[in-house]
The first five atom37 places (N, CA, C, CB, O) and aatype in JSON, in Angstrom:
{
  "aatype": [20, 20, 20, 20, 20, 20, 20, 20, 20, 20, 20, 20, 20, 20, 20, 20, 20, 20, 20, 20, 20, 20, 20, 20, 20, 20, 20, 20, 20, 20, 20, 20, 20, 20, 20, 20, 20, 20, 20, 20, 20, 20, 20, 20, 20, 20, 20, 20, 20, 20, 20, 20, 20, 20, 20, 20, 20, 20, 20, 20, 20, 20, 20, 20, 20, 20, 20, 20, 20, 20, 20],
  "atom_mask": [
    [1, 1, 1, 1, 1],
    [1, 1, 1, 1, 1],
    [1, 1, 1, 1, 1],
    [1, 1, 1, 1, 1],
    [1, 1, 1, 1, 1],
    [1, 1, 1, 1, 1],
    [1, 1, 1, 1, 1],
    [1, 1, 1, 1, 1],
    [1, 1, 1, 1, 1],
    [1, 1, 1, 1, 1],
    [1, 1, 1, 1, 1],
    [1, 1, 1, 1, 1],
    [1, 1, 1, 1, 1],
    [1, 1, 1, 1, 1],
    [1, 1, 1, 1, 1],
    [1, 1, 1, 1, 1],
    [1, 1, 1, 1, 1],
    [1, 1, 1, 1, 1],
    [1, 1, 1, 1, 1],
    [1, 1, 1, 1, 1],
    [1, 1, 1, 1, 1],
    [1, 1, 1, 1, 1],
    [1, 1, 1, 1, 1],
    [1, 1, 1, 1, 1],
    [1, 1, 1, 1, 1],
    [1, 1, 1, 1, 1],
    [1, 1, 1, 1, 1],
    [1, 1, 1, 1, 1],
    [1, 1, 1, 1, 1],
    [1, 1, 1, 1, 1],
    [1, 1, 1, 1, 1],
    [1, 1, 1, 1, 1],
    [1, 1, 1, 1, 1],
    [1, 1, 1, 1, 1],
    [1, 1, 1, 1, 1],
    [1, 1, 1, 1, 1],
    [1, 1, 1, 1, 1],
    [1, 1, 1, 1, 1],
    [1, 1, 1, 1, 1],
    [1, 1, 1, 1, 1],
    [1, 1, 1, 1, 1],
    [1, 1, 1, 1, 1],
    [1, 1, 1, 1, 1],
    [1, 1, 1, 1, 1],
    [1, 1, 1, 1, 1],
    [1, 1, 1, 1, 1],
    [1, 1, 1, 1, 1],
    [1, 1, 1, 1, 1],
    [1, 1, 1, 1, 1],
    [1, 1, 1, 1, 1],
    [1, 1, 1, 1, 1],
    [1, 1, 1, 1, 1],
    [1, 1, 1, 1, 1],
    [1, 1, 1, 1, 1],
    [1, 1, 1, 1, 1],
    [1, 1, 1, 1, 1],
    [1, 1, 1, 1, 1],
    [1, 1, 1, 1, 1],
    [1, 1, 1, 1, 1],
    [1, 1, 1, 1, 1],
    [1, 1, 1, 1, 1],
    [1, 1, 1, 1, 1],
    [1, 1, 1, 1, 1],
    [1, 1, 1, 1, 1],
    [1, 1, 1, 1, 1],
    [1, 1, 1, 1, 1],
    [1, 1, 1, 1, 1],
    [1, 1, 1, 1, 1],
    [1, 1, 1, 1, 1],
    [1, 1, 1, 1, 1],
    [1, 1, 1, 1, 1]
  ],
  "atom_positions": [
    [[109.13, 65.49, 119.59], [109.25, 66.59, 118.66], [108.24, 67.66, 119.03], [109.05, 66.1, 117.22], [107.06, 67.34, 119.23]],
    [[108.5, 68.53, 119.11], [107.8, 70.05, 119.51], [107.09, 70.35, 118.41], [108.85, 71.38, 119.83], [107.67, 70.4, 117.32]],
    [[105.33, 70.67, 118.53], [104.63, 70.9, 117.73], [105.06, 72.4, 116.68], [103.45, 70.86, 118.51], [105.6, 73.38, 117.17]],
    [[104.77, 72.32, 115.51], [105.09, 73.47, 114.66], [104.32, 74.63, 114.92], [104.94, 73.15, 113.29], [103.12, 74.37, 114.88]],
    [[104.57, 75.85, 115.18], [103.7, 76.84, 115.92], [102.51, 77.0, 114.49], [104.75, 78.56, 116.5], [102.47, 76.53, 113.35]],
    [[101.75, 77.8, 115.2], [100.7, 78.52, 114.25], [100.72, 79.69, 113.73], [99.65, 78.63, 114.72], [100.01, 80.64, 114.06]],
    [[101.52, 79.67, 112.94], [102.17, 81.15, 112.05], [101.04, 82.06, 112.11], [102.62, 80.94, 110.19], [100.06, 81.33, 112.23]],
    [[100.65, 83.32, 112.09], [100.23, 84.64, 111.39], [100.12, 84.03, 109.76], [101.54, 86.07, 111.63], [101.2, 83.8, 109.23]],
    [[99.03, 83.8, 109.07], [99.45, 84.21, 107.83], [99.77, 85.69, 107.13], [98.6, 83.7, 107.21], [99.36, 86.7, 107.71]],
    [[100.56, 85.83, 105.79], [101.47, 86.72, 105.49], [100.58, 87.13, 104.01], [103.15, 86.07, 105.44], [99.92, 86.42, 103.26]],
    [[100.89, 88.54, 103.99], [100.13, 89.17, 102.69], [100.81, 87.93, 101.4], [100.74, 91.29, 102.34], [101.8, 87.22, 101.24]],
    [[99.37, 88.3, 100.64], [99.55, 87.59, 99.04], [100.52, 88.65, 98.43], [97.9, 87.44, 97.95], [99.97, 89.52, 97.75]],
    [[101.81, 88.71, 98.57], [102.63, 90.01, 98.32], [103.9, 89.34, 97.24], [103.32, 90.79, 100.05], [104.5, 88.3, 97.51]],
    [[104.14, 90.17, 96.0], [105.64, 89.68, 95.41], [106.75, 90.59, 96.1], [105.76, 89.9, 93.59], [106.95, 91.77, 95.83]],
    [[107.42, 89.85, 97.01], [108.53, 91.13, 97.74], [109.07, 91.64, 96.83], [109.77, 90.77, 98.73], [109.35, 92.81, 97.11]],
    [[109.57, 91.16, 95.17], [110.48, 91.67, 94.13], [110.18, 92.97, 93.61], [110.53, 90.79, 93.04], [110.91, 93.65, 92.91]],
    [[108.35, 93.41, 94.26], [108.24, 94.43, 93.22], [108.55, 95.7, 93.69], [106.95, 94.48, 92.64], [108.44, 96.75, 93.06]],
    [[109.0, 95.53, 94.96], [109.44, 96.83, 96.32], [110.89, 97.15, 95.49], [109.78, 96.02, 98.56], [111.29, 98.31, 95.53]],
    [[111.65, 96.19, 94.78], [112.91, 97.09, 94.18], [113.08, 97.65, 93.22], [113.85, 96.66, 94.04], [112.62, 97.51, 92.09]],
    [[114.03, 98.55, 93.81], [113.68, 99.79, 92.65], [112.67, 101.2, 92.89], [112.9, 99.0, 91.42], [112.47, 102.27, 92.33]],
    [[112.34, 100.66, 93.73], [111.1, 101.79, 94.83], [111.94, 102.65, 95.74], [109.87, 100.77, 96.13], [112.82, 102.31, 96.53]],
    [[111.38, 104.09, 95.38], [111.56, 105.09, 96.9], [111.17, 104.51, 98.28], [110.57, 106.48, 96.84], [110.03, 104.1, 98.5]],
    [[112.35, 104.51, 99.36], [111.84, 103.99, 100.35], [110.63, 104.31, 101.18], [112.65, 103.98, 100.94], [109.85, 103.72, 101.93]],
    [[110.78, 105.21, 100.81], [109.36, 105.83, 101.91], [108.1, 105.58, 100.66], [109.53, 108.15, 102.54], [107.02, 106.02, 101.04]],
    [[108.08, 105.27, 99.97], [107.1, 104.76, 99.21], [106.95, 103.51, 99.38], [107.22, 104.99, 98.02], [105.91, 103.09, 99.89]],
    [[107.97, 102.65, 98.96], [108.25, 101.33, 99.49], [107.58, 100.87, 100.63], [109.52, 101.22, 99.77], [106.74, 99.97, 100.52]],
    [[107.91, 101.49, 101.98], [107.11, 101.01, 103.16], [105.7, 101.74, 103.26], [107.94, 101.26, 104.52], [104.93, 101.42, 104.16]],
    [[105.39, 102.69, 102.38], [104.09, 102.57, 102.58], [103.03, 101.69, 101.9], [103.76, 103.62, 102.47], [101.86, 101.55, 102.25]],
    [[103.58, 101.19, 101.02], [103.21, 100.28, 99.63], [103.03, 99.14, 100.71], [104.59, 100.0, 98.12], [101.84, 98.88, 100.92]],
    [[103.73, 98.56, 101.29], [103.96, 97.28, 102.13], [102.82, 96.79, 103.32], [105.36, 97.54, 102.89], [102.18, 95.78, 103.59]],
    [[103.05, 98.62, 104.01], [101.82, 98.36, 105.13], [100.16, 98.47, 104.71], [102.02, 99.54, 106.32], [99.08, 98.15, 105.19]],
    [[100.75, 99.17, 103.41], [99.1, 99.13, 102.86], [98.79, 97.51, 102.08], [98.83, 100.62, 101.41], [97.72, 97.35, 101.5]],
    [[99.4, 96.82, 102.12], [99.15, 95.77, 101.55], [99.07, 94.5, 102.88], [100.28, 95.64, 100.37], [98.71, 93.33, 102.76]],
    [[99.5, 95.15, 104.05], [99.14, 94.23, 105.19], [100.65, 93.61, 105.75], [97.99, 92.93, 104.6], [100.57, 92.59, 106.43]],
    [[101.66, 94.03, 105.56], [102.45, 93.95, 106.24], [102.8, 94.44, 108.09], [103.0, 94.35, 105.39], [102.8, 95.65, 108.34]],
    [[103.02, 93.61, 109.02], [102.98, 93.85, 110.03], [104.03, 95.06, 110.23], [103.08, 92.72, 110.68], [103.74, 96.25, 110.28]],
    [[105.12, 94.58, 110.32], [106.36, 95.18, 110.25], [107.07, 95.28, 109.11], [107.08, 94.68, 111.0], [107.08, 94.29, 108.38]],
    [[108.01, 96.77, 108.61], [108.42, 97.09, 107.98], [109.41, 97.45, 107.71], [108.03, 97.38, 107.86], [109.39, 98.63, 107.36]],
    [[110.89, 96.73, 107.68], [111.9, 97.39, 107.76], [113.1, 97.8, 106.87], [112.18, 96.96, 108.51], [113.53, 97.17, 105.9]],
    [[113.6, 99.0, 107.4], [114.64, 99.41, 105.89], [116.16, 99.3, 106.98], [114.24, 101.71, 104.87], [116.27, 99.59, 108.17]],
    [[117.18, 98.77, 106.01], [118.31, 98.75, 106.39], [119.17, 99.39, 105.63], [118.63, 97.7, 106.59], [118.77, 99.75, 104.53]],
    [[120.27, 99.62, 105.95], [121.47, 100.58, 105.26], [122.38, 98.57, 104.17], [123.09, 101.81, 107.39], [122.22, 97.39, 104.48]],
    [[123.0, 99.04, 103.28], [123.43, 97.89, 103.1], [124.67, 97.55, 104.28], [123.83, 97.85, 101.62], [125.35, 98.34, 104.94]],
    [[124.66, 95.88, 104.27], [125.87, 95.31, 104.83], [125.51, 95.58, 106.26], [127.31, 95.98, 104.31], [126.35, 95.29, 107.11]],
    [[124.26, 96.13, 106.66], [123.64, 96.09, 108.14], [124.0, 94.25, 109.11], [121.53, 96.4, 107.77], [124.17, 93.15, 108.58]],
    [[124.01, 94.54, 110.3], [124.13, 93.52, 110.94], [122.95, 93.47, 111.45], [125.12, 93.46, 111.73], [122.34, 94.43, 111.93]],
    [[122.45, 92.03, 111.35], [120.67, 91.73, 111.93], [120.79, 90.46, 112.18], [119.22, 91.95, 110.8], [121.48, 89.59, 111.66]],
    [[119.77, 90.45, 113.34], [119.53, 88.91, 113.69], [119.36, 88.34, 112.51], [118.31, 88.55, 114.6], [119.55, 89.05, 111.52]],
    [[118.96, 86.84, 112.31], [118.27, 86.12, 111.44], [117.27, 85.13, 111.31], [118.88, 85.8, 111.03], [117.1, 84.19, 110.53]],
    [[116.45, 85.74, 112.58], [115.47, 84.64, 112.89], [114.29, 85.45, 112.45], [115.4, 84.05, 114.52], [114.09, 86.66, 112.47]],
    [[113.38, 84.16, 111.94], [112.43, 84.84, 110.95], [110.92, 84.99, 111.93], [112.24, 83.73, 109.35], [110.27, 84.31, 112.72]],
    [[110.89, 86.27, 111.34], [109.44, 87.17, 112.05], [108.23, 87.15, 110.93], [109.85, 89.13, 112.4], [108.09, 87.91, 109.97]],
    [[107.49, 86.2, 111.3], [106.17, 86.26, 110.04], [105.7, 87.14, 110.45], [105.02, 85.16, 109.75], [105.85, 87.54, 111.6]],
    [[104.57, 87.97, 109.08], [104.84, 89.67, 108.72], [105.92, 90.43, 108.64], [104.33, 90.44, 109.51], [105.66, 91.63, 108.61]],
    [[106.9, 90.18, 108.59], [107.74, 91.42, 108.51], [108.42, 91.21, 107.21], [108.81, 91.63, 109.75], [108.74, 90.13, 106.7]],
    [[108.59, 92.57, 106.69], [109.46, 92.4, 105.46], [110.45, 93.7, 105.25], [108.47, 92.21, 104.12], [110.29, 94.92, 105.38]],
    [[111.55, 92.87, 104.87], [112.6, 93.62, 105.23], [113.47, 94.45, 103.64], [113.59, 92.45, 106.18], [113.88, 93.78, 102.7]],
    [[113.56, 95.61, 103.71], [114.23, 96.15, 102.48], [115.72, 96.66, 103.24], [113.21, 97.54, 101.63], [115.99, 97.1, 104.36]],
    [[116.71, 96.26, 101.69], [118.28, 97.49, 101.72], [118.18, 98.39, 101.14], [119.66, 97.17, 101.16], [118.0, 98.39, 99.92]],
    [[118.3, 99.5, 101.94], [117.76, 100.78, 100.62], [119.46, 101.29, 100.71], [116.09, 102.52, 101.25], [120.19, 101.26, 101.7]],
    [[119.78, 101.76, 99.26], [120.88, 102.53, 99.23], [120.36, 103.54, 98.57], [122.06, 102.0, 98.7], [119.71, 103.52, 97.53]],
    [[120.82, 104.82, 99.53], [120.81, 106.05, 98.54], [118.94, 106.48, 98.35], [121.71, 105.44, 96.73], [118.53, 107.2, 97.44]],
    [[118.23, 105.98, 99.19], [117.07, 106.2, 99.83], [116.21, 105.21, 98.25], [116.7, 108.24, 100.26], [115.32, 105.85, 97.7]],
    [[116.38, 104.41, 97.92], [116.1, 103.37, 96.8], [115.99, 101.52, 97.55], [117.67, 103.58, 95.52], [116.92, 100.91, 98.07]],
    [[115.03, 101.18, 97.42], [115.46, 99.99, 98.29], [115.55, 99.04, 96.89], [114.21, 99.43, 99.72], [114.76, 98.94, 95.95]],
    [[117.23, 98.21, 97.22], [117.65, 97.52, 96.42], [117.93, 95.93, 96.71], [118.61, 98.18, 96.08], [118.74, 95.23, 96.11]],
    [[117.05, 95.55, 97.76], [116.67, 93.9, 98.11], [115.55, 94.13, 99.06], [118.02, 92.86, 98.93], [115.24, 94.96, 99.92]],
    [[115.01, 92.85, 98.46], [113.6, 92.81, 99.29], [113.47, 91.42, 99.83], [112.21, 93.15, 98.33], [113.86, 90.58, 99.02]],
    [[112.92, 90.8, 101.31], [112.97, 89.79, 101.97], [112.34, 89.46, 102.77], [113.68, 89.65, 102.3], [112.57, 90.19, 103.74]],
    [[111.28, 88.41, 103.08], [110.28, 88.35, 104.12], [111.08, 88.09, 105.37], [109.15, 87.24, 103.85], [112.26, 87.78, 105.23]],
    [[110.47, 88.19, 106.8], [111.06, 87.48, 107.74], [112.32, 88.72, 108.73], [111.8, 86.05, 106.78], [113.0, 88.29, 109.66]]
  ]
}
């Protein structure tokens, strides 16, 4: 069995509270709180799904991000 890597730990962050947020507020809220990477998607976007510790990912519709998700 292949040892479990040594993650990055990840901001003390509630992703829930990014919705409902202006996006460009949103990702600045994020990196100021220590997020590596920051990303906004259109809804129904196609994306890998392999998970990237630090990164957190918003759907913004209508420049509003309306899901929030680590990884």
């Amino acid at each position: 069995m292949a040892p479990v890597p040594n993650l990055p730990k990840e901001p003390d962050d509630d992703v829930e509270t990014y919705v409902g947020l202006e996006q460009q507020r949103a990702e600045d809220r994020a990196r100021e709180r220590g997020w590596n990477t920051v990303r906004s998607l259109p809804p129904g976007a196609i994306i890998t799904m392999e998970y990237q510790a630090g990164r957190l990912n918003f759907e913004v519709r209508e420049g509003t991000v309306h899901r929030s998700w680590k990884g």
